[in-house]
JSON list of C-alpha atoms in Angstrom, two decimals:
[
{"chain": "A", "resi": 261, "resn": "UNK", "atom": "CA", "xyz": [0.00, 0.00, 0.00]},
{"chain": "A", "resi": 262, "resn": "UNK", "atom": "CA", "xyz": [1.35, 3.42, -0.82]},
{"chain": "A", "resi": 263, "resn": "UNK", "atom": "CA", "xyz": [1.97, 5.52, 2.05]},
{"chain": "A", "resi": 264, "resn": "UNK", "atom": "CA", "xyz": [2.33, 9.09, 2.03]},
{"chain": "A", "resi": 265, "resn": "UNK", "atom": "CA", "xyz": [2.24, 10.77, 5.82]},
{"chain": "A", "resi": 266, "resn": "UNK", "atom": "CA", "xyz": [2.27, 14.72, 6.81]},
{"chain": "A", "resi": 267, "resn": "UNK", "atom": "CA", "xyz": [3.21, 15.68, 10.24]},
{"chain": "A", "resi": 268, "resn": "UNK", "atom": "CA", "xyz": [0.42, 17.51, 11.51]},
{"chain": "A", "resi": 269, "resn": "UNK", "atom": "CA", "xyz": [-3.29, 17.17, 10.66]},
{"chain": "A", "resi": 270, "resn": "UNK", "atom": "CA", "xyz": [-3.96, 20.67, 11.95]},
{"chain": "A", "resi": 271, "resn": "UNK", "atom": "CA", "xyz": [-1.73, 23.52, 12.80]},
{"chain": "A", "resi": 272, "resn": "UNK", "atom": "CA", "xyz": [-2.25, 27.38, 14.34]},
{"chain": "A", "resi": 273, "resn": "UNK", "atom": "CA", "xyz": [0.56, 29.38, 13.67]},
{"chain": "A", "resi": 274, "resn": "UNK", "atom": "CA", "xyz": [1.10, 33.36, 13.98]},
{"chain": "A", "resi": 275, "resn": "UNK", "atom": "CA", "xyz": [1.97, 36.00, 11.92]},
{"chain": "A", "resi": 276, "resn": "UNK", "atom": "CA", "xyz": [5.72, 36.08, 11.40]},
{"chain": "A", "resi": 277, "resn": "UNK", "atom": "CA", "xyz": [6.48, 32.49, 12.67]},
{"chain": "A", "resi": 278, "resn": "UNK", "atom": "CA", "xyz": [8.30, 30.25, 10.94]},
{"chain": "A", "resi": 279, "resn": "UNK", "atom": "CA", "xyz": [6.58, 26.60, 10.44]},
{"chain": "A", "resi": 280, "resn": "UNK", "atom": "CA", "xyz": [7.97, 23.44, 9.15]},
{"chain": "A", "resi": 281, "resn": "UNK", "atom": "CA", "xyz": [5.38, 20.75, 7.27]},
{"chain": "A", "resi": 282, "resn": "UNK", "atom": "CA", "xyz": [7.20, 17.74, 7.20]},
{"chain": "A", "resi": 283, "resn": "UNK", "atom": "CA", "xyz": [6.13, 14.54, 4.40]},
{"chain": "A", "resi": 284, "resn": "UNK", "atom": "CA", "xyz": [7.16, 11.31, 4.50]},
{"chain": "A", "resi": 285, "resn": "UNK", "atom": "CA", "xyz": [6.78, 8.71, 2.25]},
{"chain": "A", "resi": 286, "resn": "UNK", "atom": "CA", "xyz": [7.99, 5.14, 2.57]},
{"chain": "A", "resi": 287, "resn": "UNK", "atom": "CA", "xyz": [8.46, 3.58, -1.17]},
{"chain": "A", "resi": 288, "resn": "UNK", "atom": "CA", "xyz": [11.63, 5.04, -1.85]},
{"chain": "A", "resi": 289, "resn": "UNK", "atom": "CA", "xyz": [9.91, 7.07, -4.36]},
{"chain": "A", "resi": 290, "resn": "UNK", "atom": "CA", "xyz": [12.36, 10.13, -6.42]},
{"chain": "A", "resi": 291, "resn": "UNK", "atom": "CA", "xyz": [9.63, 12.32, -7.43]},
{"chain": "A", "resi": 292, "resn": "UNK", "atom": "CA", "xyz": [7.35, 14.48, -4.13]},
{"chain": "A", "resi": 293, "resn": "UNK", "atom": "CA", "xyz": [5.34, 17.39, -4.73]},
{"chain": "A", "resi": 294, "resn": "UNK", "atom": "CA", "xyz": [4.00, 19.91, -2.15]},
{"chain": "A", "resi": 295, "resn": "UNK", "atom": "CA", "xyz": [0.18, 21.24, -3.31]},
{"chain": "A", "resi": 296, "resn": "UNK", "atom": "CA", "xyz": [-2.11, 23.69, -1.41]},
{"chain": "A", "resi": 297, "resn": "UNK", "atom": "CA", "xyz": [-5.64, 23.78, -2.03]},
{"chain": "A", "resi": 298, "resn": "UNK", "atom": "CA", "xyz": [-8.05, 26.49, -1.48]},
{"chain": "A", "resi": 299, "resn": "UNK", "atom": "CA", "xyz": [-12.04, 26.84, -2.07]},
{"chain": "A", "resi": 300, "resn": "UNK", "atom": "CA", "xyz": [-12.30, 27.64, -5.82]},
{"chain": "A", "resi": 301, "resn": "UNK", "atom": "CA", "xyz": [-8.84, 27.44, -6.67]},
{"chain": "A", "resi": 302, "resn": "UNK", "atom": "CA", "xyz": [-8.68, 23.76, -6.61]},
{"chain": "A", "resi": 303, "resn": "UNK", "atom": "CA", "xyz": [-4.81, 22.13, -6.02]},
{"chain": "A", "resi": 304, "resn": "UNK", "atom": "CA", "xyz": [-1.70, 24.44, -7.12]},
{"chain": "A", "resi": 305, "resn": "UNK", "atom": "CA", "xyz": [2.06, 23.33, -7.14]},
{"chain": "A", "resi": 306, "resn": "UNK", "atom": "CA", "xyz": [3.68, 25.23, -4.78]},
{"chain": "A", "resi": 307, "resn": "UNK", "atom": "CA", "xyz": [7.27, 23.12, -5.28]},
{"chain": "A", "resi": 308, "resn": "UNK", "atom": "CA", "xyz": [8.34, 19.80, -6.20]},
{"chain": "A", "resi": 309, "resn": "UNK", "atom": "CA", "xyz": [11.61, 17.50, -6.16]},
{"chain": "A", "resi": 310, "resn": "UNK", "atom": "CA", "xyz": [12.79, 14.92, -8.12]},
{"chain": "A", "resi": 311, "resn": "UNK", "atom": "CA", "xyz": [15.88, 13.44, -6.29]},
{"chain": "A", "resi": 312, "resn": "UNK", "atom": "CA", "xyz": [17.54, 14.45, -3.05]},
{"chain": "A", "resi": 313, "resn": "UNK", "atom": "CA", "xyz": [18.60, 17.96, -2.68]},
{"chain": "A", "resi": 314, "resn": "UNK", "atom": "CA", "xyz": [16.93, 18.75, -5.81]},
{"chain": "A", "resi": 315, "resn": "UNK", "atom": "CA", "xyz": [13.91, 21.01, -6.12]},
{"chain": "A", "resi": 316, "resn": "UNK", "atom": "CA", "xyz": [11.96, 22.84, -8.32]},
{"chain": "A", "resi": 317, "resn": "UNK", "atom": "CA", "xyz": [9.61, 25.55, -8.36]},
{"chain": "A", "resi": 318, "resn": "UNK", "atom": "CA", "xyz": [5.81, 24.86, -8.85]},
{"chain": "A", "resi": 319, "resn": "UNK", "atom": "CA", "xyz": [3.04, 27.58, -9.89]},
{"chain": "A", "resi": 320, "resn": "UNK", "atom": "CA", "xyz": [2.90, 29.54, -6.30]},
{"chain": "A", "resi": 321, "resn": "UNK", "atom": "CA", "xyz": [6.61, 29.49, -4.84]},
{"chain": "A", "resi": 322, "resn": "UNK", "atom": "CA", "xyz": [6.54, 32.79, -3.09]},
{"chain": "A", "resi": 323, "resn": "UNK", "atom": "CA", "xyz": [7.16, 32.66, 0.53]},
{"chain": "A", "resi": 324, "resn": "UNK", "atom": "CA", "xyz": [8.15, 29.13, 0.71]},
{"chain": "A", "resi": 325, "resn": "UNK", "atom": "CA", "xyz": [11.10, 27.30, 0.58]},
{"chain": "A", "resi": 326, "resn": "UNK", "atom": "CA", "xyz": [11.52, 23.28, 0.75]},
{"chain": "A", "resi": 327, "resn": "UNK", "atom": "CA", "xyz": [13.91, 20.78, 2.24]},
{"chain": "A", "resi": 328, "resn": "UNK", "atom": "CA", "xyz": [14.91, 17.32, 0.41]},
{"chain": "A", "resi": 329, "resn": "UNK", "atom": "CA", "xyz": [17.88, 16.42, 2.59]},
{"chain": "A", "resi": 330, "resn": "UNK", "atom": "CA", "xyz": [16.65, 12.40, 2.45]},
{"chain": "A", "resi": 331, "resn": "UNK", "atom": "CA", "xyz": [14.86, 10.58, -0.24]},
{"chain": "A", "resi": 332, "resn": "UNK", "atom": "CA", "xyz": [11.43, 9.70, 1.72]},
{"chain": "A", "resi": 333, "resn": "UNK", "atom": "CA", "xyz": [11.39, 13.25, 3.11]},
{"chain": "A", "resi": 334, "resn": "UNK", "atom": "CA", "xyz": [10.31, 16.46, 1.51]},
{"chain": "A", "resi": 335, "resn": "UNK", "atom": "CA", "xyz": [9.94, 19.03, 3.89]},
{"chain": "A", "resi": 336, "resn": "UNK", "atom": "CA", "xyz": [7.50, 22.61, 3.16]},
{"chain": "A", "resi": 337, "resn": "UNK", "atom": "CA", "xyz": [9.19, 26.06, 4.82]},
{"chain": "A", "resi": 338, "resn": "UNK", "atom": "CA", "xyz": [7.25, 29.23, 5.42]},
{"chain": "A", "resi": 339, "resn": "UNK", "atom": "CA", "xyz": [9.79, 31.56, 6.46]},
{"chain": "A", "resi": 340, "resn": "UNK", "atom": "CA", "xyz": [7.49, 34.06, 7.89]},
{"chain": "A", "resi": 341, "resn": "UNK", "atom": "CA", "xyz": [4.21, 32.89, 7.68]},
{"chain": "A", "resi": 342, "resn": "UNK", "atom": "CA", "xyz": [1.07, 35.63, 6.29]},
{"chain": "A", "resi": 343, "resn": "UNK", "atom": "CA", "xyz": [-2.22, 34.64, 6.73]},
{"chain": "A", "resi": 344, "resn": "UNK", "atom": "CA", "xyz": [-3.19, 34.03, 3.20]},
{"chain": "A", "resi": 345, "resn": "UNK", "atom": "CA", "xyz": [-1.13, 30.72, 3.76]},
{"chain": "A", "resi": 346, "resn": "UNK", "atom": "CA", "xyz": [-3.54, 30.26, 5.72]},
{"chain": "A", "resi": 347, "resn": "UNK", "atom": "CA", "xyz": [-4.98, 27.02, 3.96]},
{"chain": "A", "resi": 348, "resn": "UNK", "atom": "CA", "xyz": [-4.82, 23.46, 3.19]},
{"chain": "A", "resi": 349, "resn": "UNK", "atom": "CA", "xyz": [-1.37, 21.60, 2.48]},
{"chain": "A", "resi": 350, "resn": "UNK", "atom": "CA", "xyz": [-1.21, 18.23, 0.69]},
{"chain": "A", "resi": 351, "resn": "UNK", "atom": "CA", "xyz": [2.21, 16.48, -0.43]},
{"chain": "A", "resi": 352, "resn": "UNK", "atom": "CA", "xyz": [2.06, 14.01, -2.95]},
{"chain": "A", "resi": 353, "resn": "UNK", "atom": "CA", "xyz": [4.24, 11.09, -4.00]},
{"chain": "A", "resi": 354, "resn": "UNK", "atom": "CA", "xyz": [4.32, 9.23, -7.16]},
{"chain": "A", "resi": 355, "resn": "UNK", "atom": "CA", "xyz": [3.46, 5.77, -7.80]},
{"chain": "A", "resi": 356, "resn": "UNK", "atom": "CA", "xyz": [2.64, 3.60, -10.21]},
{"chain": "A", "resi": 357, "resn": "UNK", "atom": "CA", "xyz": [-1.53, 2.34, -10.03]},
{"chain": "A", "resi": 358, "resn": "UNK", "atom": "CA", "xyz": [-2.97, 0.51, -12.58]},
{"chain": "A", "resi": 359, "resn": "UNK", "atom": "CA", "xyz": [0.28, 1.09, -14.87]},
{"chain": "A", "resi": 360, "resn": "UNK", "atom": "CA", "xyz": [0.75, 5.01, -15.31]},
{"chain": "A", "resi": 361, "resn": "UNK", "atom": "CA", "xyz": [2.54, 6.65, -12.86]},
{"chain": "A", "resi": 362, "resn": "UNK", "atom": "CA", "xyz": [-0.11, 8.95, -10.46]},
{"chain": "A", "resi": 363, "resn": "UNK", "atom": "CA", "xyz": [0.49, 10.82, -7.54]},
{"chain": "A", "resi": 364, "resn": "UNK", "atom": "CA", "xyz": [-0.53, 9.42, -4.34]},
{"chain": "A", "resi": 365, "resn": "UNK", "atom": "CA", "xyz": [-1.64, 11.89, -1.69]},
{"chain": "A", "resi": 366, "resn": "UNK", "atom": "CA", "xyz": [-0.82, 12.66, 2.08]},
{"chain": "A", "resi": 367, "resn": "UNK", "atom": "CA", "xyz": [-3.94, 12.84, 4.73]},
{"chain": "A", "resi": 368, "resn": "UNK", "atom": "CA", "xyz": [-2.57, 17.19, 4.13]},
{"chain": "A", "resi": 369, "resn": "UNK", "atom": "CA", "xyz": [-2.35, 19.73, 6.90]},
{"chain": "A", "resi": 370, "resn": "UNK", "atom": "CA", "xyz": [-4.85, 22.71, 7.81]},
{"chain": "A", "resi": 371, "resn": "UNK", "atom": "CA", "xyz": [-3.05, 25.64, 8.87]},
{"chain": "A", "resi": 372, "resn": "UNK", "atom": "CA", "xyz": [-4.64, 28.65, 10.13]},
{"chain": "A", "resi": 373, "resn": "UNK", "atom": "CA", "xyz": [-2.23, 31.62, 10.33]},
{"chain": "A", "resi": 374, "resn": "UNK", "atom": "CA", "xyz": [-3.78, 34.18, 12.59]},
{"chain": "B", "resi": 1434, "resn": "UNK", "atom": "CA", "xyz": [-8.75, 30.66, -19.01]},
{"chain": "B", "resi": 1435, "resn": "UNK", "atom": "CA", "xyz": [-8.16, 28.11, -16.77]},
{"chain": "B", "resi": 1436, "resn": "UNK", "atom": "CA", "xyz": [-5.57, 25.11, -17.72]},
{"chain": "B", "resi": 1437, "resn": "UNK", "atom": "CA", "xyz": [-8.16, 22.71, -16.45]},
{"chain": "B", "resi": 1438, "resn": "UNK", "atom": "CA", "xyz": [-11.99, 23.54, -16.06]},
{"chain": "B", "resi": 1439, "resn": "UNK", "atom": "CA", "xyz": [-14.76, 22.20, -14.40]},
{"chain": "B", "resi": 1440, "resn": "UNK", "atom": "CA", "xyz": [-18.11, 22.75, -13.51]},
{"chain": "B", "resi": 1441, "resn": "UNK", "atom": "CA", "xyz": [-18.08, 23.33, -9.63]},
{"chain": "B", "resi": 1442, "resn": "UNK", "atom": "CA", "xyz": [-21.91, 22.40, -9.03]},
{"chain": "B", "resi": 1443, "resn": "UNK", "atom": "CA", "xyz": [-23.08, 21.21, -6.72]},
{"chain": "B", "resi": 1444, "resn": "UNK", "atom": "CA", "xyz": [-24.85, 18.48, -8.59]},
{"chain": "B", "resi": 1445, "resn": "UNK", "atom": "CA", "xyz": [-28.03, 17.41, -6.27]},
{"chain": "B", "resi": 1446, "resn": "UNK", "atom": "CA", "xyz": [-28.91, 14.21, -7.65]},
{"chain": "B", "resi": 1447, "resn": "UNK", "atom": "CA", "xyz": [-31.32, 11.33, -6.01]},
{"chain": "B", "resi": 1448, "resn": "UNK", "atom": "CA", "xyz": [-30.15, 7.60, -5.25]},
{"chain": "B", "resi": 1449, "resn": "UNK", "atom": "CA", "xyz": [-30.40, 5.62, -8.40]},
{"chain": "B", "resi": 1450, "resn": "UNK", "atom": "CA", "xyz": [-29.75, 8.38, -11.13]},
{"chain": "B", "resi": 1451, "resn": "UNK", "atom": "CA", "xyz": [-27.20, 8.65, -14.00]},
{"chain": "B", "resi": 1452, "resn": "UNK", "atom": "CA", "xyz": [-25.25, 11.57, -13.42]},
{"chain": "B", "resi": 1453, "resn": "UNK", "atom": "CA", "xyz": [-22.35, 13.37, -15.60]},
{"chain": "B", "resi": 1454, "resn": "UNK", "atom": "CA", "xyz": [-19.78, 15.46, -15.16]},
{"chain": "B", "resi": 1455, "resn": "UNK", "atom": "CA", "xyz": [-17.72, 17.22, -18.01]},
{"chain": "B", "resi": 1456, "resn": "UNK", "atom": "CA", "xyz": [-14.04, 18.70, -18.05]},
{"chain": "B", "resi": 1457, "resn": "UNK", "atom": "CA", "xyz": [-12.06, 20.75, -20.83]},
{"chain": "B", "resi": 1458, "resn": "UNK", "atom": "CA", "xyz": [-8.55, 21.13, -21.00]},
{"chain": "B", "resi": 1459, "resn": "UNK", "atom": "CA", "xyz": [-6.42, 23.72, -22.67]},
{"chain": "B", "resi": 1460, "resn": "UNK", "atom": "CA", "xyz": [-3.40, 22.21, -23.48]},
{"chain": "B", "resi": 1461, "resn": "UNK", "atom": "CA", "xyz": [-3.59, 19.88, -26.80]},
{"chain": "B", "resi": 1462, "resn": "UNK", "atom": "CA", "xyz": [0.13, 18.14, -25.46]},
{"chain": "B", "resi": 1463, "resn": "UNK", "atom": "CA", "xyz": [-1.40, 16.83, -22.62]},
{"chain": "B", "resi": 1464, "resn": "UNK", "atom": "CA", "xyz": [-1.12, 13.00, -22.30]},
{"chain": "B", "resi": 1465, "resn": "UNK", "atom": "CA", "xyz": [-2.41, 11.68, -19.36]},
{"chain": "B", "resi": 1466, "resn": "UNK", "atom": "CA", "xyz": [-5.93, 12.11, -17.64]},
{"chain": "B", "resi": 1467, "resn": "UNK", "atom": "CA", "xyz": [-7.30, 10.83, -14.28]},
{"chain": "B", "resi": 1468, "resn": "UNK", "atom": "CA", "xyz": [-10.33, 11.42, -12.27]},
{"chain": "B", "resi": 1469, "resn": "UNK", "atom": "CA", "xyz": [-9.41, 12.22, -8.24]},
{"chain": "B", "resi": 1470, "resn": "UNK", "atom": "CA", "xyz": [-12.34, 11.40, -5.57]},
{"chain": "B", "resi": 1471, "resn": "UNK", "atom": "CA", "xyz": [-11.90, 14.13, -2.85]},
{"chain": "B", "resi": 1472, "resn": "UNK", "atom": "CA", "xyz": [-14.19, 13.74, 0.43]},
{"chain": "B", "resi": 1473, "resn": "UNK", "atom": "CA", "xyz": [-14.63, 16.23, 2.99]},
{"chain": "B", "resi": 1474, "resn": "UNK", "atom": "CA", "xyz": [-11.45, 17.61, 4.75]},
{"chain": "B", "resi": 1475, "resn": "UNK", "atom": "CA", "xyz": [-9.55, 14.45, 3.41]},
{"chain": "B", "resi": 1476, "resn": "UNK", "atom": "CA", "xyz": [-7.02, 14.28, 0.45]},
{"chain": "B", "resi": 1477, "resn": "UNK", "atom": "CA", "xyz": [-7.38, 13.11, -3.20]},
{"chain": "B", "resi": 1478, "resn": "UNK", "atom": "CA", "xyz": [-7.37, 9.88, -4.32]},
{"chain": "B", "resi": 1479, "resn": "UNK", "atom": "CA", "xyz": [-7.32, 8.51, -7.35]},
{"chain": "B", "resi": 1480, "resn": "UNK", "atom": "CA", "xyz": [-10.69, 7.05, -9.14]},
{"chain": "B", "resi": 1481, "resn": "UNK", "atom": "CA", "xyz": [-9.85, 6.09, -12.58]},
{"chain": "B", "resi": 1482, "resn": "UNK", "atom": "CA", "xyz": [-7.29, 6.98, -15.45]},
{"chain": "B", "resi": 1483, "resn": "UNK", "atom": "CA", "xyz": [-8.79, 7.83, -18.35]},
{"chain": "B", "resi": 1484, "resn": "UNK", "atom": "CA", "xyz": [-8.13, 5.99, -21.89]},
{"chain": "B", "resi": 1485, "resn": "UNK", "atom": "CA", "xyz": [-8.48, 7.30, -25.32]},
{"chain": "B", "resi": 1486, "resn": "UNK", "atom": "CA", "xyz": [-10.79, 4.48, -25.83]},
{"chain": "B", "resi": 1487, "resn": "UNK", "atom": "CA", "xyz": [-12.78, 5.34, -22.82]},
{"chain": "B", "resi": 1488, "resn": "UNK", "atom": "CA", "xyz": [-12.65, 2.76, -19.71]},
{"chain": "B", "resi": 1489, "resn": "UNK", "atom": "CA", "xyz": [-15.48, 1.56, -17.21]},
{"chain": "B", "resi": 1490, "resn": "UNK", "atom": "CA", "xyz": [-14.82, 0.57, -13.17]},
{"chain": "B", "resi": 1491, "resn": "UNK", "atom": "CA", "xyz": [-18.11, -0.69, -12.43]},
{"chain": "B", "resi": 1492, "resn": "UNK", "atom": "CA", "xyz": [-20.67, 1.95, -12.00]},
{"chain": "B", "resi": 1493, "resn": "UNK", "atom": "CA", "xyz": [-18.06, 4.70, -13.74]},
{"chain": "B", "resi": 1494, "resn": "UNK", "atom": "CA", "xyz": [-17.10, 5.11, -17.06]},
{"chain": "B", "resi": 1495, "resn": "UNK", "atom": "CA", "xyz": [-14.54, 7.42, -18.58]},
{"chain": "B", "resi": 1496, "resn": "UNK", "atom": "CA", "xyz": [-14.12, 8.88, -21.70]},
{"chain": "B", "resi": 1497, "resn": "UNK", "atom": "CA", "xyz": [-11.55, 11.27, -23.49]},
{"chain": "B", "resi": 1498, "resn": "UNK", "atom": "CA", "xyz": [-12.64, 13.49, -26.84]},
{"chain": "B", "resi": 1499, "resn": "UNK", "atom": "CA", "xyz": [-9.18, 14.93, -28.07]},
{"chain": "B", "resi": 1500, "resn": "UNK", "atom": "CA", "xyz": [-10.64, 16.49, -30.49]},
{"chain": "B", "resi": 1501, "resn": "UNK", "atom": "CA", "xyz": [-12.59, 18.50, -28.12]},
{"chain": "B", "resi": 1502, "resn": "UNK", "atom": "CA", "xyz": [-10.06, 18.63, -25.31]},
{"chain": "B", "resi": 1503, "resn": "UNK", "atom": "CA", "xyz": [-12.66, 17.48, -22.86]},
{"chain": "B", "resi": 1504, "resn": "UNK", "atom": "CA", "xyz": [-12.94, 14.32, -20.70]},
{"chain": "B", "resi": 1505, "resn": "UNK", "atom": "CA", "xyz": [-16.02, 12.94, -19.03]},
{"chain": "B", "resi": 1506, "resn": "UNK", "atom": "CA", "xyz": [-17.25, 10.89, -16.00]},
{"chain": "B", "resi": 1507, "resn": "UNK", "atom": "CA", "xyz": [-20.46, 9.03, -16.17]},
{"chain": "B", "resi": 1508, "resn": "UNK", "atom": "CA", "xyz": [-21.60, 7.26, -12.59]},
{"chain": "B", "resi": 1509, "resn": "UNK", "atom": "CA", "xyz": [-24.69, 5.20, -12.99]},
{"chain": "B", "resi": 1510, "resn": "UNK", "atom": "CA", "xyz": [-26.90, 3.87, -10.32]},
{"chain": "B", "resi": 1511, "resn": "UNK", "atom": "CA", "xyz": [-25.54, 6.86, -7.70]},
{"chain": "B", "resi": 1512, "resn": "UNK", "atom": "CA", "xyz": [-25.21, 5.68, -4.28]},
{"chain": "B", "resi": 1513, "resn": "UNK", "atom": "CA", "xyz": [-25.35, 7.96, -1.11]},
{"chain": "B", "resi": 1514, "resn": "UNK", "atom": "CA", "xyz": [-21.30, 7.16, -1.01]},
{"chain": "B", "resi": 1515, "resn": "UNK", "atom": "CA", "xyz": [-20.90, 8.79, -4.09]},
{"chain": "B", "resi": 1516, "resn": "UNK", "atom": "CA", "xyz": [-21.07, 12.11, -2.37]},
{"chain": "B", "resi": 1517, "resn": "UNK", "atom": "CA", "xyz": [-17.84, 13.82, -3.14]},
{"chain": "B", "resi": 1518, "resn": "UNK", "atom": "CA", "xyz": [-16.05, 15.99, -5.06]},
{"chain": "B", "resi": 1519, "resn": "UNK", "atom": "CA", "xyz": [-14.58, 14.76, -7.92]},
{"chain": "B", "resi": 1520, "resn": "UNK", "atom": "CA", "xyz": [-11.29, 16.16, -9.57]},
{"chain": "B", "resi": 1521, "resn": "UNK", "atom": "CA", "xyz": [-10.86, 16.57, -13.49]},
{"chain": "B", "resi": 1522, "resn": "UNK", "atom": "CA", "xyz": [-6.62, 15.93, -13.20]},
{"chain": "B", "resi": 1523, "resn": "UNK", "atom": "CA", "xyz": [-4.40, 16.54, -16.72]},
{"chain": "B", "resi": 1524, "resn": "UNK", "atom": "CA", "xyz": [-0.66, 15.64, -17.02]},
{"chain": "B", "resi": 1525, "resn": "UNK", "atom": "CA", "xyz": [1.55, 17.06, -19.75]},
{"chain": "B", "resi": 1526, "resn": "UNK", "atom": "CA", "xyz": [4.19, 15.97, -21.54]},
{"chain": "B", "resi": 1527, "resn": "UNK", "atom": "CA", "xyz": [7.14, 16.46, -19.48]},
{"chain": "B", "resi": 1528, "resn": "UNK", "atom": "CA", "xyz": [7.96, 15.30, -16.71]},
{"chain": "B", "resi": 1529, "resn": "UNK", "atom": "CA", "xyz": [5.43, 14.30, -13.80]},
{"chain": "B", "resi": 1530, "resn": "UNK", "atom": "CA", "xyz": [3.34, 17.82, -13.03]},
{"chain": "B", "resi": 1531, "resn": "UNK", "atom": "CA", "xyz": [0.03, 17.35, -12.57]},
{"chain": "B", "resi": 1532, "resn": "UNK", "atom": "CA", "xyz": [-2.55, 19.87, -13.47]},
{"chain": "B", "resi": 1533, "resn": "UNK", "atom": "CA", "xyz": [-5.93, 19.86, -11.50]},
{"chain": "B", "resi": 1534, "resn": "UNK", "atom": "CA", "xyz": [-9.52, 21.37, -12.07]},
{"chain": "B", "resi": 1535, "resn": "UNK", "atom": "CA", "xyz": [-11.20, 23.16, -9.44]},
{"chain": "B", "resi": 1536, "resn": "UNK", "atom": "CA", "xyz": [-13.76, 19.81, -8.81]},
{"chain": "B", "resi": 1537, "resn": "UNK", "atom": "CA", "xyz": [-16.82, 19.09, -9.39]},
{"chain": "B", "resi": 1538, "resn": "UNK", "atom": "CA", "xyz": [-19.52, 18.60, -5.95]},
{"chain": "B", "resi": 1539, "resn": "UNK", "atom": "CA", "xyz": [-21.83, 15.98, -6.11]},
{"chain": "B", "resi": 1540, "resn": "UNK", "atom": "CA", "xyz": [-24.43, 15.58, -3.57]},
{"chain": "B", "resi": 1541, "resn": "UNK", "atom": "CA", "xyz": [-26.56, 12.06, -3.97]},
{"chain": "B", "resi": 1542, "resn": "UNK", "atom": "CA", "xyz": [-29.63, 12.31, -1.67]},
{"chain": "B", "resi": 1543, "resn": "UNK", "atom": "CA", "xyz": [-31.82, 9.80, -0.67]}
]
């Protein structure tokens, strides 16, 4: 079974505070993605990585930063967290299912930056 | 224009009916399509890929018009469960970036 796990389910941060969101996945998978999703702007890439210490920017970089210092971890940085990050954070993993590669997602975290 | 569009609904559709959704896509290099099942305050998860000869998973069928840049999910016989949203979900021709629709809300009721 592919397994994709995020740290927190929920998290309340404030303004100016730095927060880690930590993914894990354990199929020794290359390519992760970090997503966030807000009401009627469906899913948009934020970053993604294809190896270790490698990482590209997605569609909505700005103020984040990521972390791929081991293979089954891809870790999301907001340096100073605004609230409009205030929303809903999925990573993704790939995997094959039913022979093309998909992505897989993480249970995501809700932050609330107040 | 969006890469990806969808209809957001909500459909409201009774037990037992046939219900569609439609999505169009803007880029003609795109190669790979899915549908994604989203639930309430939990994360994707993948329903179907979508052939260019259309596919069917039991009560769903898929179908791709390239011609038209659209692809299509058709559940018969809806079932309370069905209640979701479901994600229209494109993939280019490089590399593995996804591209995903805004979702389409389906409500069955009984």
């Amino acid at each position: 079974d592919v397994k994709v796990t995020q740290s927190s389910r929920y998290l309340v941060k404030r303004t100016g505070e730095k927060v880690f969101l930590e993914c894990v996945q354990d199929m020794d998978h290359e390519n992760m993605f970090w997503y966030r999703q807000d009401p009627g702007l469906g899913l948009r890439l934020i970053y993604f990585s294809y190896d270790v210490k490698m990482k590209e920017k997605g569609d909505i970089p700005e103020g984040y930063s990521v972390s791929r210092e081991k293979k089954e971890r891809f870790s999301l940085i907001l340096e100073s967290a605004s609230t409009n990050q205030t929303s809903m954070y999925l990573c993704a993993s790939i995997a094959l299912a039913r022979g093309q590669e998909t992505q897989y997602f993480g249970p995501g975290t809700r932050l609330l930056v107040l | 224009r969006k890469e990806v569009e969808q209809d957001p609904g909500p459909f409201n559709v009774p037990e037992g009916a046939t219900v569609a959704f439609n999505c169009t896509y803007s880029n003609s290099a795109s190669q790979s399509f899915f549908w994604y099942r989203q639930d309430c305050r939990k994360e994707p998860k993948l329903l179907m890929s979508v052939y260019s000869s259309g596919n069917e998973d039991g009560r769903f069928t898929a179908q791709l018009n390239r011609a038209s840049q659209y692809i299509s999910l058709l559940i018969r016989d809806s079932k309370l469960s069905d209640s979701a949203t479901y994600l229209c979900v494109v993939k280019g021709n490089a590399g593995n970036m996804l591209t995903f629709g805004g979702g389409t809300r389906l409500m069955v009721k009984p």
